């Protein structure tokens, strides 16, 4: 074998190795391509988000307060329309996605960034409150008050229902533990209480054994010392007073009546 034959054989081996390497490289690239593409897409997305944030920051810096307020109002209206067109399932999914995204963002923030974000949110909320008119503030306060009132009412209703169930269970256990004599006495007491309440026409509190008093002023047999007219005993101004009539100023004015003539006397006494 001469030198030219050795050279041709080496060339053949080199070409065979190149073909083998060329066939193996696409397979290796196919294995690594998804991970590389995913990393590149994540990096591009991060760069895109950073560029958008910087662009929005520059745009906001060039806006006036009125333009910022108008843009916020437009965004709020657009979001409100979008939410109105969503179903309950879509709203729940959107809330869950927003919550997960916020959780990821908070987890990636450092302590200083979290403090800075809270300060920015506080300042933004303060600006929003300052931009509101007095009427809008009153409406928001009324809405918040009504919401808190509804929450308190719901809590009170739930607490009342729980207490009612607890009281019913306590009464049931107490009745189960009572003897026959105790149950008979309790039944008689309830019946007596029901009769007394039915007979009473007022809501005055009294003992169960007390009978309701009749609503009577008594007899009109108390004579006024000033004019001689008859009155009820409750018309006295004091316990030992004898003057009852107002027109005699409770006895301070003594009025002497002249005798009636024949005709008025007959009319008064029924003889006319």
Tab-separated table of C-alpha atoms in Angstrom:
chain	number	residue	atom	x	y	z
A	1	UNK	CA	0.000	0.000	0.000
A	2	UNK	CA	1.466	3.325	-1.033
A	3	UNK	CA	1.019	6.786	0.431
A	4	UNK	CA	-1.867	7.771	-1.893
A	5	UNK	CA	-3.861	4.746	-0.788
A	6	UNK	CA	-3.360	5.676	2.877
A	7	UNK	CA	-4.488	9.199	2.131
A	8	UNK	CA	-7.672	8.038	0.406
A	9	UNK	CA	-8.483	5.682	3.285
A	10	UNK	CA	-8.022	8.504	5.818
A	11	UNK	CA	-10.329	10.702	3.760
A	12	UNK	CA	-12.970	7.966	3.729
A	13	UNK	CA	-12.763	7.589	7.533
A	14	UNK	CA	-13.032	11.354	8.020
A	15	UNK	CA	-16.124	11.541	5.829
A	16	UNK	CA	-17.728	8.636	7.705
A	17	UNK	CA	-17.083	10.313	11.064
A	18	UNK	CA	-18.508	13.585	9.758
A	19	UNK	CA	-21.661	11.804	8.616
A	20	UNK	CA	-22.043	10.144	12.035
A	21	UNK	CA	-21.536	13.449	13.842
A	22	UNK	CA	-23.943	15.184	11.474
A	23	UNK	CA	-26.615	12.568	12.180
A	24	UNK	CA	-26.162	12.733	15.968
A	25	UNK	CA	-26.129	16.555	16.269
A	26	UNK	CA	-29.812	17.112	15.291
A	27	UNK	CA	-30.915	14.598	17.910
A	28	UNK	CA	-28.920	16.357	20.624
A	29	UNK	CA	-30.183	19.748	19.477
A	30	UNK	CA	-33.755	18.450	19.474
A	31	UNK	CA	-33.347	17.356	23.088
A	32	UNK	CA	-31.950	20.706	24.292
A	33	UNK	CA	-34.035	22.967	22.066
A	34	UNK	CA	-37.211	23.170	24.282
A	35	UNK	CA	-35.307	24.144	27.413
A	36	UNK	CA	-33.208	26.680	25.537
A	37	UNK	CA	-36.301	28.098	23.829
A	38	UNK	CA	-38.131	28.302	27.185
A	39	UNK	CA	-35.235	30.145	28.786
A	40	UNK	CA	-35.049	32.552	25.867
A	41	UNK	CA	-38.806	33.179	26.000
A	42	UNK	CA	-38.677	33.869	29.745
A	43	UNK	CA	-35.769	36.262	29.271
A	44	UNK	CA	-37.548	38.013	26.397
A	45	UNK	CA	-40.750	38.271	28.461
A	46	UNK	CA	-38.819	39.755	31.389
A	47	UNK	CA	-37.136	42.276	29.086
A	48	UNK	CA	-40.479	43.129	27.490
A	49	UNK	CA	-42.105	43.683	30.881
A	50	UNK	CA	-39.217	45.854	32.001
A	51	UNK	CA	-39.408	47.920	28.801
A	52	UNK	CA	-43.189	48.333	29.147
A	53	UNK	CA	-42.839	49.399	32.777
A	54	UNK	CA	-40.190	51.963	31.846
A	55	UNK	CA	-42.310	53.272	28.967
A	56	UNK	CA	-45.390	53.578	31.191
A	57	UNK	CA	-43.298	55.352	33.822
A	58	UNK	CA	-42.123	57.905	31.259
A	59	UNK	CA	-45.679	58.390	29.986
A	60	UNK	CA	-47.027	58.916	33.510
A	61	UNK	CA	-44.239	61.373	34.290
A	62	UNK	CA	-45.328	63.516	31.336
A	63	UNK	CA	-49.020	63.554	32.268
A	64	UNK	CA	-50.771	66.190	34.345
A	65	UNK	CA	-52.950	65.375	37.349
A	66	UNK	CA	-56.128	65.807	35.286
A	67	UNK	CA	-54.839	63.455	32.591
A	68	UNK	CA	-53.818	60.888	35.201
A	69	UNK	CA	-57.265	61.089	36.821
A	70	UNK	CA	-58.963	60.769	33.411
A	71	UNK	CA	-56.814	57.758	32.525
A	72	UNK	CA	-57.615	56.095	35.849
A	73	UNK	CA	-61.327	56.708	35.321
A	74	UNK	CA	-61.154	55.272	31.790
A	75	UNK	CA	-59.277	52.199	33.014
A	76	UNK	CA	-61.775	51.705	35.835
A	77	UNK	CA	-64.711	51.980	33.405
A	78	UNK	CA	-63.082	49.544	30.988
A	79	UNK	CA	-62.383	47.041	33.746
A	80	UNK	CA	-65.961	47.443	34.979
A	81	UNK	CA	-67.322	46.689	31.490
A	82	UNK	CA	-65.017	43.703	31.148
A	83	UNK	CA	-66.124	42.330	34.525
A	84	UNK	CA	-69.792	42.830	33.640
A	85	UNK	CA	-69.327	40.688	30.526
A	86	UNK	CA	-67.671	37.851	32.433
A	87	UNK	CA	-69.542	34.934	33.942
A	88	UNK	CA	-69.205	33.875	37.571
A	89	UNK	CA	-66.771	31.095	36.664
A	90	UNK	CA	-64.631	33.474	34.614
A	91	UNK	CA	-64.609	36.032	37.439
A	92	UNK	CA	-63.560	33.353	39.925
A	93	UNK	CA	-60.791	32.179	37.581
A	94	UNK	CA	-59.628	35.779	37.035
A	95	UNK	CA	-59.523	36.454	40.787
A	96	UNK	CA	-57.599	33.236	41.382
A	97	UNK	CA	-55.088	34.116	38.638
A	98	UNK	CA	-54.629	37.643	40.030
A	99	UNK	CA	-54.143	36.281	43.539
A	100	UNK	CA	-51.553	33.767	42.339
A	101	UNK	CA	-49.741	36.446	40.328
A	102	UNK	CA	-49.663	38.849	43.269
A	103	UNK	CA	-48.401	36.070	45.524
A	104	UNK	CA	-45.561	35.326	43.091
A	105	UNK	CA	-44.714	39.007	42.799
A	106	UNK	CA	-44.641	39.427	46.582
A	107	UNK	CA	-42.454	36.354	46.978
A	108	UNK	CA	-39.926	37.802	44.515
A	109	UNK	CA	-39.755	41.183	46.243
A	110	UNK	CA	-37.071	41.988	48.750
A	111	UNK	CA	-37.833	43.638	52.087
A	112	UNK	CA	-36.892	47.091	50.791
A	113	UNK	CA	-39.001	46.659	47.660
A	114	UNK	CA	-41.995	45.544	49.742
A	115	UNK	CA	-41.680	48.635	51.965
A	116	UNK	CA	-41.363	50.881	48.904
A	117	UNK	CA	-44.428	49.296	47.277
A	118	UNK	CA	-46.517	49.743	50.428
A	119	UNK	CA	-45.457	53.391	50.631
A	120	UNK	CA	-46.353	53.911	46.958
A	121	UNK	CA	-49.758	52.283	47.458
A	122	UNK	CA	-50.429	54.480	50.495
A	123	UNK	CA	-49.494	57.612	48.543
A	124	UNK	CA	-51.661	56.540	45.599
A	125	UNK	CA	-54.657	55.916	47.857
A	126	UNK	CA	-54.125	59.311	49.491
A	127	UNK	CA	-54.069	61.006	46.091
A	128	UNK	CA	-57.227	59.153	45.106
A	129	UNK	CA	-58.991	60.324	48.264
A	130	UNK	CA	-57.802	63.892	47.662
A	131	UNK	CA	-59.105	63.813	44.095
A	132	UNK	CA	-62.578	62.821	45.243
A	133	UNK	CA	-65.168	65.509	45.677
A	134	UNK	CA	-67.029	65.954	48.943
A	135	UNK	CA	-70.106	64.254	47.474
A	136	UNK	CA	-68.110	61.235	46.328
A	137	UNK	CA	-66.473	60.985	49.747
A	138	UNK	CA	-69.887	61.132	51.437
A	139	UNK	CA	-71.206	58.431	49.098
A	140	UNK	CA	-68.183	56.219	49.793
A	141	UNK	CA	-68.547	56.731	53.547
A	142	UNK	CA	-72.249	55.914	53.370
A	143	UNK	CA	-71.512	52.803	51.307
A	144	UNK	CA	-68.845	51.686	53.771
A	145	UNK	CA	-71.198	52.327	56.698
A	146	UNK	CA	-73.998	50.389	55.013
A	147	UNK	CA	-71.628	47.519	54.254
A	148	UNK	CA	-70.417	47.383	57.844
A	149	UNK	CA	-74.029	47.558	59.065
A	150	UNK	CA	-75.014	44.628	56.848
A	151	UNK	CA	-72.032	42.643	58.094
A	152	UNK	CA	-72.983	43.390	61.718
A	153	UNK	CA	-76.594	42.413	61.039
A	154	UNK	CA	-75.515	39.152	59.422
A	155	UNK	CA	-73.199	38.436	62.351
A	156	UNK	CA	-75.985	39.260	64.826
A	157	UNK	CA	-78.421	37.026	62.939
A	158	UNK	CA	-75.924	34.180	62.968
A	159	UNK	CA	-75.187	34.750	66.662
A	160	UNK	CA	-78.920	34.878	67.459
A	161	UNK	CA	-79.531	31.655	65.556
A	162	UNK	CA	-76.694	29.947	67.419
A	163	UNK	CA	-77.994	31.210	70.775
A	164	UNK	CA	-81.524	30.113	69.883
A	165	UNK	CA	-80.323	26.616	69.069
A	166	UNK	CA	-78.251	26.547	72.250
A	167	UNK	CA	-81.215	27.729	74.368
A	168	UNK	CA	-83.528	25.175	72.790
A	169	UNK	CA	-81.023	22.428	73.529
A	170	UNK	CA	-80.620	23.668	77.118
A	171	UNK	CA	-84.399	23.746	77.632
A	172	UNK	CA	-84.718	20.279	76.164
A	173	UNK	CA	-82.069	18.903	78.506
A	174	UNK	CA	-83.665	20.705	81.467
A	175	UNK	CA	-87.106	19.301	80.619
A	176	UNK	CA	-85.655	15.830	80.262
A	177	UNK	CA	-84.075	16.125	83.725
A	178	UNK	CA	-87.286	17.373	85.424
A	179	UNK	CA	-89.410	15.084	87.521
A	180	UNK	CA	-93.146	14.665	87.024
A	181	UNK	CA	-93.945	17.049	89.906
A	182	UNK	CA	-91.598	19.714	88.525
A	183	UNK	CA	-93.132	19.459	85.049
A	184	UNK	CA	-96.640	19.745	86.534
A	185	UNK	CA	-95.661	22.833	88.554
A	186	UNK	CA	-94.003	24.463	85.524
A	187	UNK	CA	-97.091	23.833	83.382
A	188	UNK	CA	-99.380	25.352	86.037
A	189	UNK	CA	-97.097	28.397	86.328
A	190	UNK	CA	-97.147	28.949	82.557
A	191	UNK	CA	-100.939	28.674	82.438
A	192	UNK	CA	-101.328	31.173	85.304
A	193	UNK	CA	-98.937	33.572	83.604
A	194	UNK	CA	-100.886	33.299	80.349
A	195	UNK	CA	-104.199	34.023	82.102
A	196	UNK	CA	-102.784	37.049	83.910
A	197	UNK	CA	-101.303	38.471	80.717
A	198	UNK	CA	-104.595	38.002	78.860
A	199	UNK	CA	-106.551	39.762	81.608
A	200	UNK	CA	-104.156	42.692	81.711
A	201	UNK	CA	-104.726	45.547	79.288
A	202	UNK	CA	-101.422	47.291	79.984
A	203	UNK	CA	-97.788	46.311	79.900
A	204	UNK	CA	-97.132	47.215	83.558
A	205	UNK	CA	-94.750	44.749	85.178
A	206	UNK	CA	-96.049	42.992	88.292
A	207	UNK	CA	-95.902	39.671	90.069
A	208	UNK	CA	-97.680	36.699	88.567
A	209	UNK	CA	-99.868	36.368	91.679
A	210	UNK	CA	-101.071	39.981	91.471
A	211	UNK	CA	-104.471	40.655	89.988
A	212	UNK	CA	-104.735	43.538	87.549
A	213	UNK	CA	-106.444	46.591	89.056
A	214	UNK	CA	-109.532	48.020	87.397
A	215	UNK	CA	-109.067	51.318	85.589
A	216	UNK	CA	-111.566	53.371	87.587
A	217	UNK	CA	-111.263	56.896	88.974
A	218	UNK	CA	-113.647	56.104	91.791
A	219	UNK	CA	-116.654	58.157	92.819
A	220	UNK	CA	-117.070	61.864	92.170
A	221	UNK	CA	-117.660	62.667	95.828
A	222	UNK	CA	-114.951	65.164	96.719
A	223	UNK	CA	-116.333	68.682	97.081
A	224	UNK	CA	-114.198	71.696	96.300
A	225	UNK	CA	-113.977	74.096	99.218
A	226	UNK	CA	-113.756	77.048	96.860
A	227	UNK	CA	-116.771	76.514	94.626
A	228	UNK	CA	-118.547	73.496	96.059
A	229	UNK	CA	-118.272	71.435	92.850
A	230	UNK	CA	-117.772	67.668	93.045
A	231	UNK	CA	-114.554	66.127	91.735
A	232	UNK	CA	-112.655	62.833	91.669
A	233	UNK	CA	-110.083	62.171	94.349
A	234	UNK	CA	-107.226	62.063	91.806
A	235	UNK	CA	-107.850	65.716	90.945
A	236	UNK	CA	-106.300	66.824	94.227
A	237	UNK	CA	-103.098	68.769	93.992
A	238	UNK	CA	-101.941	67.462	97.390
A	239	UNK	CA	-102.938	64.681	99.749
A	240	UNK	CA	-104.725	66.966	102.235
A	241	UNK	CA	-105.933	69.613	99.787
A	242	UNK	CA	-109.610	70.524	99.719
A	243	UNK	CA	-109.480	72.911	96.761
A	244	UNK	CA	-109.850	71.069	93.463
A	245	UNK	CA	-111.174	73.469	90.853
A	246	UNK	CA	-108.932	75.386	88.488
A	247	UNK	CA	-111.166	78.428	88.065
A	248	UNK	CA	-110.985	79.109	91.818
A	249	UNK	CA	-107.193	78.926	91.611
A	250	UNK	CA	-107.266	75.906	93.916
A	251	UNK	CA	-109.168	77.725	96.653
A	252	UNK	CA	-107.238	80.992	96.578
A	253	UNK	CA	-110.213	82.845	95.058
A	254	UNK	CA	-113.560	82.731	96.863
A	255	UNK	CA	-116.509	83.197	94.522
A	256	UNK	CA	-119.947	84.083	95.920
A	257	UNK	CA	-122.779	83.259	93.516
A	258	UNK	CA	-125.947	85.302	93.560
A	259	UNK	CA	-129.222	83.520	94.000
A	260	UNK	CA	-130.841	82.572	90.752
A	261	UNK	CA	-134.088	84.134	89.695
A	262	UNK	CA	-137.223	82.068	89.408
A	263	UNK	CA	-136.918	81.099	85.749
A	264	UNK	CA	-133.236	79.985	85.766
A	265	UNK	CA	-133.840	78.117	89.006
A	266	UNK	CA	-136.748	76.246	87.485
A	267	UNK	CA	-134.626	75.342	84.460
A	268	UNK	CA	-131.757	74.136	86.636
A	269	UNK	CA	-133.940	72.048	88.918
A	270	UNK	CA	-136.017	70.673	86.041
A	271	UNK	CA	-139.298	72.220	87.072
A	272	UNK	CA	-139.687	74.464	84.065
